[in-house]
Short mmCIF file of C-alpha atoms and ligand atoms in Angstrom, two decimals:
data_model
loop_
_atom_site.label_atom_id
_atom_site.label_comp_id
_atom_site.label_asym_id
_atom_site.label_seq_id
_atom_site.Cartn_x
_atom_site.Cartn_y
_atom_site.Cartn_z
CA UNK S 23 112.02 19.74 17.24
CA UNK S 24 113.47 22.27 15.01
CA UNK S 25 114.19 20.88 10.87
CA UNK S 26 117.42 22.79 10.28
CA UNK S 27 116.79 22.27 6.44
CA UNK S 28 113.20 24.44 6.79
CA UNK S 29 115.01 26.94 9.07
CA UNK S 30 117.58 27.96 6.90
CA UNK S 31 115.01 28.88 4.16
CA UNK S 32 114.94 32.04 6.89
CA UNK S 33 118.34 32.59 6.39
CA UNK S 34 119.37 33.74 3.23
CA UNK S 35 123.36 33.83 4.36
CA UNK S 36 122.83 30.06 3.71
CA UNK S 37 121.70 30.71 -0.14
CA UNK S 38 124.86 33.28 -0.47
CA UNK S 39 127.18 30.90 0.84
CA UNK S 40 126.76 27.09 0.74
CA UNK S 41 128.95 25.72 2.48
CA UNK S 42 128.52 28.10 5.58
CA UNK S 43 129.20 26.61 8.93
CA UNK S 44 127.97 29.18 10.94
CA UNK S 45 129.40 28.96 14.84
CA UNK S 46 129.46 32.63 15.95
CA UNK S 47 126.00 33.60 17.22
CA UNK S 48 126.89 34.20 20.28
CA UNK S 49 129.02 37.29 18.73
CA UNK S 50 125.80 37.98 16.33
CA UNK S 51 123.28 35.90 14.65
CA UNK S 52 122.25 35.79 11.08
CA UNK S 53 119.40 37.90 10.11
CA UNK S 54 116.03 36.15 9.15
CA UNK S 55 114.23 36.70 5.93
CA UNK S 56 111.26 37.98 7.99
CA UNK S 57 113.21 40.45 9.64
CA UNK S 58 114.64 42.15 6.80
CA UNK S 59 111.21 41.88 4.73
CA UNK S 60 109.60 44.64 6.90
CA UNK S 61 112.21 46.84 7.82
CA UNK S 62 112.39 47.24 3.56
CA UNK S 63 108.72 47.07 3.64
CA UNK S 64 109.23 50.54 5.62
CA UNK S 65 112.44 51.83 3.60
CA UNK S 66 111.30 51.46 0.57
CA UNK S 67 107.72 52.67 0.59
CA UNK S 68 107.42 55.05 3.54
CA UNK S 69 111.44 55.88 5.27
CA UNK S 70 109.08 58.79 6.81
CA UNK S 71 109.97 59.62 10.73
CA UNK S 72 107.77 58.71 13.70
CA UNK S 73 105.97 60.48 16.52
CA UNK S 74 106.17 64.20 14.38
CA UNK S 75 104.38 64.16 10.98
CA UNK S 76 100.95 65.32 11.06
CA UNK S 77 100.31 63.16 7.54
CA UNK S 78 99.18 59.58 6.91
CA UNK S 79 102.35 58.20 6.27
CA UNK S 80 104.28 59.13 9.34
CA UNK S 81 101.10 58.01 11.23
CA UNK S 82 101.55 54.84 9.73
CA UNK S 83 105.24 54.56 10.63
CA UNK S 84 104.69 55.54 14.04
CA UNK S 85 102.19 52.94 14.56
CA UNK S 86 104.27 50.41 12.92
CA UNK S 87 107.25 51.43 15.29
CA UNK S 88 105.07 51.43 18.29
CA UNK S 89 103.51 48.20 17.45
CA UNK S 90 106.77 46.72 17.70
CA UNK S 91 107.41 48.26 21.41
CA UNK S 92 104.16 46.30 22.02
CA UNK S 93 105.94 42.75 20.56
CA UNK S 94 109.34 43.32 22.55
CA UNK S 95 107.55 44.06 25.47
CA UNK S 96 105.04 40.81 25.11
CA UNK S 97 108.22 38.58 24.47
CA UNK S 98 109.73 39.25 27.26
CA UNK S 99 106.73 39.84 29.71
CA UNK S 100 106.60 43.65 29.98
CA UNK S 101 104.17 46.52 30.05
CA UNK S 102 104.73 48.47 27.04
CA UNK S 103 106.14 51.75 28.91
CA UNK S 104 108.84 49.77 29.95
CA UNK S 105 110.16 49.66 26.93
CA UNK S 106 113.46 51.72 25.58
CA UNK S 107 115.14 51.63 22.41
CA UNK S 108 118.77 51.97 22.61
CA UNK S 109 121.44 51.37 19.97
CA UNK S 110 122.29 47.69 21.38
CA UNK S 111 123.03 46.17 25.19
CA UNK S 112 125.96 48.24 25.64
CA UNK S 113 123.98 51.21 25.30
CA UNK S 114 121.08 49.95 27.68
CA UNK S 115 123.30 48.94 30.17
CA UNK S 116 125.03 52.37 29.88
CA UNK S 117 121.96 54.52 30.13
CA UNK S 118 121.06 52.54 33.75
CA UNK S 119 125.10 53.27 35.20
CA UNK S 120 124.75 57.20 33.28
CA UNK S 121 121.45 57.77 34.82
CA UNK S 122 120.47 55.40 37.69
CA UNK S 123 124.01 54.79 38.88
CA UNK S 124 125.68 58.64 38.63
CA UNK S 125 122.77 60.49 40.15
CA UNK S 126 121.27 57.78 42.83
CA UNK S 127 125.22 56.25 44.21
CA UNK S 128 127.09 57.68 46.73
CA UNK S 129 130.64 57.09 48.92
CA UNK S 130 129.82 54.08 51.50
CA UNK S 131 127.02 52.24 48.81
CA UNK S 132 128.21 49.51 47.31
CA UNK S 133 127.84 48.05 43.70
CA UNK S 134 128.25 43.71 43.43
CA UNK S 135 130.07 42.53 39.64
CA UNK S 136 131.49 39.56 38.59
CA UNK S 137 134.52 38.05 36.53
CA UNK S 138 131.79 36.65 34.50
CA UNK S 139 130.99 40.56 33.20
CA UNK S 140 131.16 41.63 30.00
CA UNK S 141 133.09 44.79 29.45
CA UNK S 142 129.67 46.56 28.77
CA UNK S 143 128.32 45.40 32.23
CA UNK S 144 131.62 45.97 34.24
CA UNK S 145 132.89 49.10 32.76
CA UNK S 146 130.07 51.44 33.01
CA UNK S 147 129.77 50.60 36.51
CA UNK S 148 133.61 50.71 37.16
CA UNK S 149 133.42 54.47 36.07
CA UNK S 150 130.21 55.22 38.25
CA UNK S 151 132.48 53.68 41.49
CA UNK S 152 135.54 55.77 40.30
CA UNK S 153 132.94 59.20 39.65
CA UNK S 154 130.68 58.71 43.07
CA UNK S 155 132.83 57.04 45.26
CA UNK S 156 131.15 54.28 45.80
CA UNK S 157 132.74 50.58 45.91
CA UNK S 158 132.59 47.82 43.53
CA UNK S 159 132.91 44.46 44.72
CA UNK S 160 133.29 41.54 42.96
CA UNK S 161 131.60 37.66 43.36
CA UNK S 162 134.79 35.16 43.86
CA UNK S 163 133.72 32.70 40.71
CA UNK S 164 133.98 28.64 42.31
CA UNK S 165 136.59 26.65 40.30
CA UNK S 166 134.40 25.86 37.68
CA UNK S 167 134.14 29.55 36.98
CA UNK S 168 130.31 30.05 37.87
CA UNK S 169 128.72 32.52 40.03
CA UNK S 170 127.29 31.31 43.25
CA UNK S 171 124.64 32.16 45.43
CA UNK S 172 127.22 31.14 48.45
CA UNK S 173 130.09 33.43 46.89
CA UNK S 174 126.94 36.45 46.31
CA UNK S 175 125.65 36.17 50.46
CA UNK S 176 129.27 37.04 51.12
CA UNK S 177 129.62 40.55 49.36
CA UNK S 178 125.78 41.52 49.67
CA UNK S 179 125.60 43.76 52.40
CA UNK S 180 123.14 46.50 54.15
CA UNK S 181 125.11 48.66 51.84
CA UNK S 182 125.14 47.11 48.26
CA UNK S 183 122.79 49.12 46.11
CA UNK S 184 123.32 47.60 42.85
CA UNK S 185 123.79 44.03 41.35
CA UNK S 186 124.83 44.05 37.67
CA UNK S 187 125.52 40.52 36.30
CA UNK S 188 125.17 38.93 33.11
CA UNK S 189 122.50 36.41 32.94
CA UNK S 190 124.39 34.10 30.66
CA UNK S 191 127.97 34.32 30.57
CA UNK S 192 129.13 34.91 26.77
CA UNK S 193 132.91 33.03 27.30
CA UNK S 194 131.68 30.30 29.78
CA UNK S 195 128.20 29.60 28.90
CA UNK S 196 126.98 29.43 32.57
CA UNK S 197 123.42 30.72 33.72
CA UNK S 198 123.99 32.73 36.46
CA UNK S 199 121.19 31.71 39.37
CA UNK S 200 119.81 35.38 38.78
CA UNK S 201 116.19 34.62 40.44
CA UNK S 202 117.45 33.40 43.58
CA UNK S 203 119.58 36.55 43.53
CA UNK S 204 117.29 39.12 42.49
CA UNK S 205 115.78 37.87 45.75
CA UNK S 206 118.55 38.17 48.43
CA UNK S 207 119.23 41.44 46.37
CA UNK S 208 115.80 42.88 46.96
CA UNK S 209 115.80 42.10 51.15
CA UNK S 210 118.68 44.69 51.18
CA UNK S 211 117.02 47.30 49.25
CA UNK S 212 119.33 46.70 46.23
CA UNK S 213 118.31 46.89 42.34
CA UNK S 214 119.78 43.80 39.83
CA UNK S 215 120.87 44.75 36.07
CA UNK S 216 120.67 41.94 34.45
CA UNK S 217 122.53 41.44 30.97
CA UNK S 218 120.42 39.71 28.76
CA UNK S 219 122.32 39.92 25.74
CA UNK S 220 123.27 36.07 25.67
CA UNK S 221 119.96 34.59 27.49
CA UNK S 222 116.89 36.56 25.52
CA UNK S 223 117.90 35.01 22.44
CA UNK S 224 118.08 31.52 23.60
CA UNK S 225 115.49 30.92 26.57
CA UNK S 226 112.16 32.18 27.82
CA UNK S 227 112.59 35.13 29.77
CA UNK S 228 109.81 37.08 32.03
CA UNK S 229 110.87 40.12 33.47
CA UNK S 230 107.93 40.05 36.04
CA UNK S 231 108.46 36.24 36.92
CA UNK S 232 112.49 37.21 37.17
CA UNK S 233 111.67 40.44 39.21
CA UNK S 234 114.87 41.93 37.90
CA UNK S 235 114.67 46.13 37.88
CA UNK S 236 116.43 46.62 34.72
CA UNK S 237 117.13 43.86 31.73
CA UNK S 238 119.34 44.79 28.56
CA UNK S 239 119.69 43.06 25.13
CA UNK S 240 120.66 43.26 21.58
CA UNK S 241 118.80 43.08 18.67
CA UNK S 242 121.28 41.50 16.72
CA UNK S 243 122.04 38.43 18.48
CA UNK S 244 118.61 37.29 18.17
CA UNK S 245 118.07 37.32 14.06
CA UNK S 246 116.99 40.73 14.36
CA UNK S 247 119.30 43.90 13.17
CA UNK S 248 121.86 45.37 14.16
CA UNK S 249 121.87 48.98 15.47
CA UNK S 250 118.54 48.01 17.58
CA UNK S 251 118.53 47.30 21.83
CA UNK S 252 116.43 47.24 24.43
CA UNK S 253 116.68 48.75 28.27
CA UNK S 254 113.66 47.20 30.11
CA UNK S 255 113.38 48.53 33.61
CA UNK S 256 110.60 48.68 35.97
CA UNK S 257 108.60 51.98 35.56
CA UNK S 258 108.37 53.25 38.81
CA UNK S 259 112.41 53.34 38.51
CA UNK S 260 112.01 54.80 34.98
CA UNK S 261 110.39 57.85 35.97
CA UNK S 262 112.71 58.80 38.63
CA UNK S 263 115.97 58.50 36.78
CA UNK S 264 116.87 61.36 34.65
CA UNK S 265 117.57 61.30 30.88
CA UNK S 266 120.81 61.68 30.04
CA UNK S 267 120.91 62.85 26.06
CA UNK S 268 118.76 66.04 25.72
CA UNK S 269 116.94 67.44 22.31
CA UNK S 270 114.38 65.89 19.90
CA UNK S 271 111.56 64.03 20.84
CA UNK S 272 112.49 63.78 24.38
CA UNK S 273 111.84 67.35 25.14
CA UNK S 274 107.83 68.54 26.73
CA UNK S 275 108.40 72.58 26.49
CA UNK S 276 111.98 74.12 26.59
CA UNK S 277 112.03 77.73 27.90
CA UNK S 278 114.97 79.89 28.25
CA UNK S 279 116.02 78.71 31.75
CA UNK S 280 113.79 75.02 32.46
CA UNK S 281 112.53 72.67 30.46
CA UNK S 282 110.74 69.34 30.96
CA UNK S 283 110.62 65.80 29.60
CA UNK S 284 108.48 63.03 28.48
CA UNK S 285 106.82 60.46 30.06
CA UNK S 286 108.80 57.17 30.25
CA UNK S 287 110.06 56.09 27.93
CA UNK S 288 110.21 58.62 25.69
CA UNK S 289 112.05 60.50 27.54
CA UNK S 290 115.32 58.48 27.29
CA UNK S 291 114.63 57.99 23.21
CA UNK S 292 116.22 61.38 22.23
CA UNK S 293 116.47 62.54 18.17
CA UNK S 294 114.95 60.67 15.28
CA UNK S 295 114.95 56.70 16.38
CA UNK S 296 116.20 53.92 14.32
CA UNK S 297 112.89 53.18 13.65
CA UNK S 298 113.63 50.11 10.26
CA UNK S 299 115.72 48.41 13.00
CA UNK S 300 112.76 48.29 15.72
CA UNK S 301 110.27 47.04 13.40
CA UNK S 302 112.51 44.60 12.38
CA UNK S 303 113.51 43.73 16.23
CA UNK S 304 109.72 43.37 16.59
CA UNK S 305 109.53 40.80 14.07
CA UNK S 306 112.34 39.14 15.22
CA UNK S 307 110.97 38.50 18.53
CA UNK S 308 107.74 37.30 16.93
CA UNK S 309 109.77 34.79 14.67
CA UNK S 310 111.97 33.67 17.64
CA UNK S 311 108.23 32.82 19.42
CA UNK S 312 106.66 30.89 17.10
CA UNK S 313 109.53 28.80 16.88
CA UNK S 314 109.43 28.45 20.93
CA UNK S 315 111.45 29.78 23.25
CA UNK S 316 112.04 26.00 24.86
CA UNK S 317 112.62 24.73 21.55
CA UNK S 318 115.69 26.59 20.81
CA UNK S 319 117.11 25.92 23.89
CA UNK S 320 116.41 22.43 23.92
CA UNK S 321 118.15 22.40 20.06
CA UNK S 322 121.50 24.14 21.64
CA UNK S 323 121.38 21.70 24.34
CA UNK S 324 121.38 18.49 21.76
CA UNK S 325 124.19 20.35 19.75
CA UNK S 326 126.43 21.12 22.73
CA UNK S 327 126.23 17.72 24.12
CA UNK S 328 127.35 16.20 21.08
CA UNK S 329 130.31 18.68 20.46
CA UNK S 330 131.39 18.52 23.65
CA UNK S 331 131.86 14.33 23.87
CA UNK S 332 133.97 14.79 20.64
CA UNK S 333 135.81 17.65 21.91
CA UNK S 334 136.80 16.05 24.98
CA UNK S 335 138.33 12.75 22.60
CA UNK S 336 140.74 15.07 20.89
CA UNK S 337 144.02 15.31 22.42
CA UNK S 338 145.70 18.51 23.38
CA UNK S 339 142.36 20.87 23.53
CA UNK S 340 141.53 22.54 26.38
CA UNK S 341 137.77 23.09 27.22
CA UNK S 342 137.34 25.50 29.58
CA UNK S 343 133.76 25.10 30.35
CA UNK S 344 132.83 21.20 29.62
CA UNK S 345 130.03 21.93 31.75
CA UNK S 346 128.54 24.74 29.61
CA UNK S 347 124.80 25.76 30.35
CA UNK S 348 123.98 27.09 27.06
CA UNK S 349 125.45 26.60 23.30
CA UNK S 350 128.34 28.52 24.11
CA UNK S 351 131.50 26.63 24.29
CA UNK S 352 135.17 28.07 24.59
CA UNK S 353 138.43 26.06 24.59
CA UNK S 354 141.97 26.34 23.08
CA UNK S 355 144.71 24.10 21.54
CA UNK S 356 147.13 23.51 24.21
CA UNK S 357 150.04 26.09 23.65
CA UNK S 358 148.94 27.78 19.86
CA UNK S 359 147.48 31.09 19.94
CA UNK S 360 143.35 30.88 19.52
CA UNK S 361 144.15 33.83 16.51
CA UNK S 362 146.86 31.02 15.57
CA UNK S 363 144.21 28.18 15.43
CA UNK S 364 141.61 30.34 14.01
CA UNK S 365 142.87 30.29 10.68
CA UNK S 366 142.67 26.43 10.05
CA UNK S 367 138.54 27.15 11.23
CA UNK S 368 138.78 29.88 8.32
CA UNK S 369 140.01 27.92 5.44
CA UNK S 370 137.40 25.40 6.02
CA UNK S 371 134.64 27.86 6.13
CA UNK S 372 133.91 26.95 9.59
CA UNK S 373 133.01 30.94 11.73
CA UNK S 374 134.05 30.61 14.92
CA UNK S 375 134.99 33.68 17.40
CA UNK S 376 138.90 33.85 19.10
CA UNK S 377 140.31 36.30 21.62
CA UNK S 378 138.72 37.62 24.62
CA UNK S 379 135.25 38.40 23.55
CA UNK S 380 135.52 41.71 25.80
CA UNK S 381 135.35 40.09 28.76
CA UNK S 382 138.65 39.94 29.68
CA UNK S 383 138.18 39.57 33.25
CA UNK S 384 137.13 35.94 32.37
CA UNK S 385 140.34 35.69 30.13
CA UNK S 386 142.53 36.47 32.98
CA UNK S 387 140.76 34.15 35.39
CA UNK S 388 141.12 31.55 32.63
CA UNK S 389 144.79 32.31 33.15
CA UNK S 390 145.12 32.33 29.35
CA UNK S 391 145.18 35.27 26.69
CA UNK S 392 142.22 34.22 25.10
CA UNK S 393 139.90 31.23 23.61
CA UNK S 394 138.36 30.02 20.91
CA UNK S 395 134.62 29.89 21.03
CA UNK S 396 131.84 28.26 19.06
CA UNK S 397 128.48 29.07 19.61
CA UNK S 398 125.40 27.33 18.46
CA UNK S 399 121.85 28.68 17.27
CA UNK S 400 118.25 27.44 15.53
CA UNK S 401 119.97 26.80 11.91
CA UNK S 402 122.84 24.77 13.71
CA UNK S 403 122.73 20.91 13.00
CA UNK S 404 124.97 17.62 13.77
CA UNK S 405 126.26 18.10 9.90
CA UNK S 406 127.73 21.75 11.34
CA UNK S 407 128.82 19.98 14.68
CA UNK S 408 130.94 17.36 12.42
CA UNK S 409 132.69 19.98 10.42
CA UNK S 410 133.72 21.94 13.21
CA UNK S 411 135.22 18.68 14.95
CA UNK S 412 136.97 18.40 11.92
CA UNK S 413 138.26 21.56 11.78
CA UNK S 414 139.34 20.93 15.61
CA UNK S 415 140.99 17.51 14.47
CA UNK S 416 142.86 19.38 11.96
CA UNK S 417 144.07 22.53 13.75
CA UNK S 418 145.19 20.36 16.91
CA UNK S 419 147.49 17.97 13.64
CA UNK S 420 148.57 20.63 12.64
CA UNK S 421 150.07 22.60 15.05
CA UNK S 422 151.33 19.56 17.17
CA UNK S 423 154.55 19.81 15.07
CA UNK S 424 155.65 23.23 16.53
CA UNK S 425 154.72 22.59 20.33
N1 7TS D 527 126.75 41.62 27.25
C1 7TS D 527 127.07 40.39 26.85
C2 7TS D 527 126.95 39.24 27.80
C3 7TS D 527 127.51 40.20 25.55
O1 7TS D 527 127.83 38.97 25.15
C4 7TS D 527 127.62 41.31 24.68
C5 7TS D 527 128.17 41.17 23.29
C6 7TS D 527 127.23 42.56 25.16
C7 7TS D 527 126.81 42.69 26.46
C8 7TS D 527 127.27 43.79 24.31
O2 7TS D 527 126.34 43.69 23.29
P1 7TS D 527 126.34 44.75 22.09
O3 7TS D 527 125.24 44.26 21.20
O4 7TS D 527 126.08 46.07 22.66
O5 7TS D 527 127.67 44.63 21.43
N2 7TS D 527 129.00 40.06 23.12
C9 7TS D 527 129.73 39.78 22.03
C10 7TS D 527 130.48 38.60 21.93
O6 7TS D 527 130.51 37.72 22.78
N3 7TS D 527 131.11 38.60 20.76
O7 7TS D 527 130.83 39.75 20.11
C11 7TS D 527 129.97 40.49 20.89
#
């Protein structure tokens, strides 16, 4: 069981402000003490760059940074090569439609989305159908919103080539059934993106167990850094996609008129890394494993539960997912603006996120212009639960005198 009052000794945001009731995770976590301890560990005694110096110190920086490769890829099951740094999930999931998508798709192949899709998983794929030719085709959601594997059989064809979905919806809070998909996927000959960006934080994931081809996340949302992502993919896919930002570090030899790469994944890293934010993300994932994987998800579970039951007692809120997966839950007050309700959550300190949470596909389906959403994490308790009911209580008062 996780003691809330020891955890937020990690979290210095706590220490800076009191009476913090911090609901917006799912948008970014707070950093941990650990975290930011070694990445100004290497600022302020070394700030040296990696993989060039021929001295001690960048020696020592490059072995810190490639240590940390080592951690990521241990968390989340991988072989070390498999490994690329990217600025965040929108840039992983960017480099796979830039590189995999452009050069591999062509008119007649077929690419499988969802509703569920954040814009970073939707759009990038979007503009590889409108560049190749190639279709995209989307999962009809059921009525609670979720993906299906029933809705998935019927757009999977001999023809789909890709299937990018988001393993954990960031609006609804759903776990999509990605194993069994990853599955069907694979009899056709298709590869599966799968947007981590809400699930590696919160659960135990293992990319070999999971069989997915490519998996993208963000440092930040997991008490690591900001700045910091990660593009796992299988290797064997790796080396045959090209890079798709040319110069430092990437390059072998340049000549006049060729010029070759790196192995993977170096080739896809190109110019001077951020190398304080991946030894922090390395950290990060060690902190997140000590405390267990299971743990945390079993903690979100307890918390959701709770605020859901009260939720559903107050009158005129609308809770779009009562049957959330995850600690993610989004809802409205029945005819007020979520930007409009948000500022009652303000005054009382209590951080939750409104609007669409760029996924606006979701938004539309919702048939509304937007939600509020509170999100839970590790240094989440009841106390935080109570304050945001609360806050609910008194935003749903308040505006019942103009509807
Ligand atoms: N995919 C999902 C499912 C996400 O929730 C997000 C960020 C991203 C991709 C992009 O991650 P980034 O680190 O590159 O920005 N989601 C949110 C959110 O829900 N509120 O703020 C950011």
């Amino acid at each position: 069981m996780i003691d809330v009052k020891e955890m937020r000794k990690h979290f210095l945001a706590y220490e800076a402000h009191p009476d913090l009731v911090y609901l917006d995770s799912a948008a970014s976590a707070l950093k941990a003490k650990e975290v930011i301890e070694v990445m100004d560990e290497y600022l302020y005694k070394s700030g040296v760059n990696v993989h060039r110096g021929v001295y001690k110190l960048s020696y020592d920086a490059t072995t810190k940074y490639e240590e940390a490769r080592e951690k990521i890829a241990k968390f989340i099951n991988a072989n070390f090569e498999e490994i690329v740094f990217t600025r965040g999930a929108s840039s992983a999931l960017n480099l796979v439609a830039s590189s995999y998508g452009l050069s591999f798709l062509k008119p007649g192949d077929e690419i499988i989305s969802s509703e569920l899709e954040h814009h970073s998983n939707q759009m990038p794929w979007l503009n590889v159908a409108n560049k190749t030719g190639a279709t995209i085709k989307y999962i009809q959601l059921n009525d609670e919103g979720r993906v299906t594997i029933e809705e998935f059989k019927k757009v999977l064809t001999k023809n789909t080539k890709v299937v990018a979905l988001t393993h954990v919806s960031n609006v609804m809070g759903y776990i999509t059934p990605i194993k069994e998909i990853i599955e069907l996927a694979h009899e056709v000959g298709a590869i599966v993106i799968v947007d981590g960006a809400q699930s590696v934080p919160h659960m135990k994931i293992d990319v070999k167990e999971l069989d997915c081809d490519f998996l993208a996340f963000s440092g930040h949302k997991m008490v690591g850094p900001t700045g910091v992502g990660v593009l796992y993919g299988k290797k064997k896919l790796l080396d045959k996609m090209p890079p798709i930002e040319f110069g430092g570090d990437m390059a072998e030899d340049v000549y006049l008129d060729h010029m070759t790469f790196k192995d993977t994944p170096y080739k896809f890293e190109t110019g001077t890394p951020m190398i304080a934010e991946v030894i922090g993300l390395g950290r990060a994932c060690e902190f997140l494993q000590e405390i267990g994987m299971d743990e945390i998800l079993e903690h979100e579970e307890k918390l959701k539960k709770i605020a859901i039951e009260e939720l559903k007692k107050i009158p005129n809120v609308e809770i779009y997912n009562p049957n959330t997966d995850t600690g993610v839950i989004s809802f409205n007050i029945k005819g007020v603006h979520p930007h409009d309700a948000a500022s009652v959550f303000d005054k009382n300190n209590v951080c939750i996120r409104a609007g669409h949470h760029c996924a606006e596909l979701i938004i539309h389906w919702l048939k509304t212009v937007g939600t509020l959403r509170a999100s839970f994490y590790i240094y989440n308790d009841e106390e935080d639960v109570k304050k945001f009911i609360a806050s609910v209580k008194e935003a749903a008062d308040f505006f019942s005198m103009f509807i």
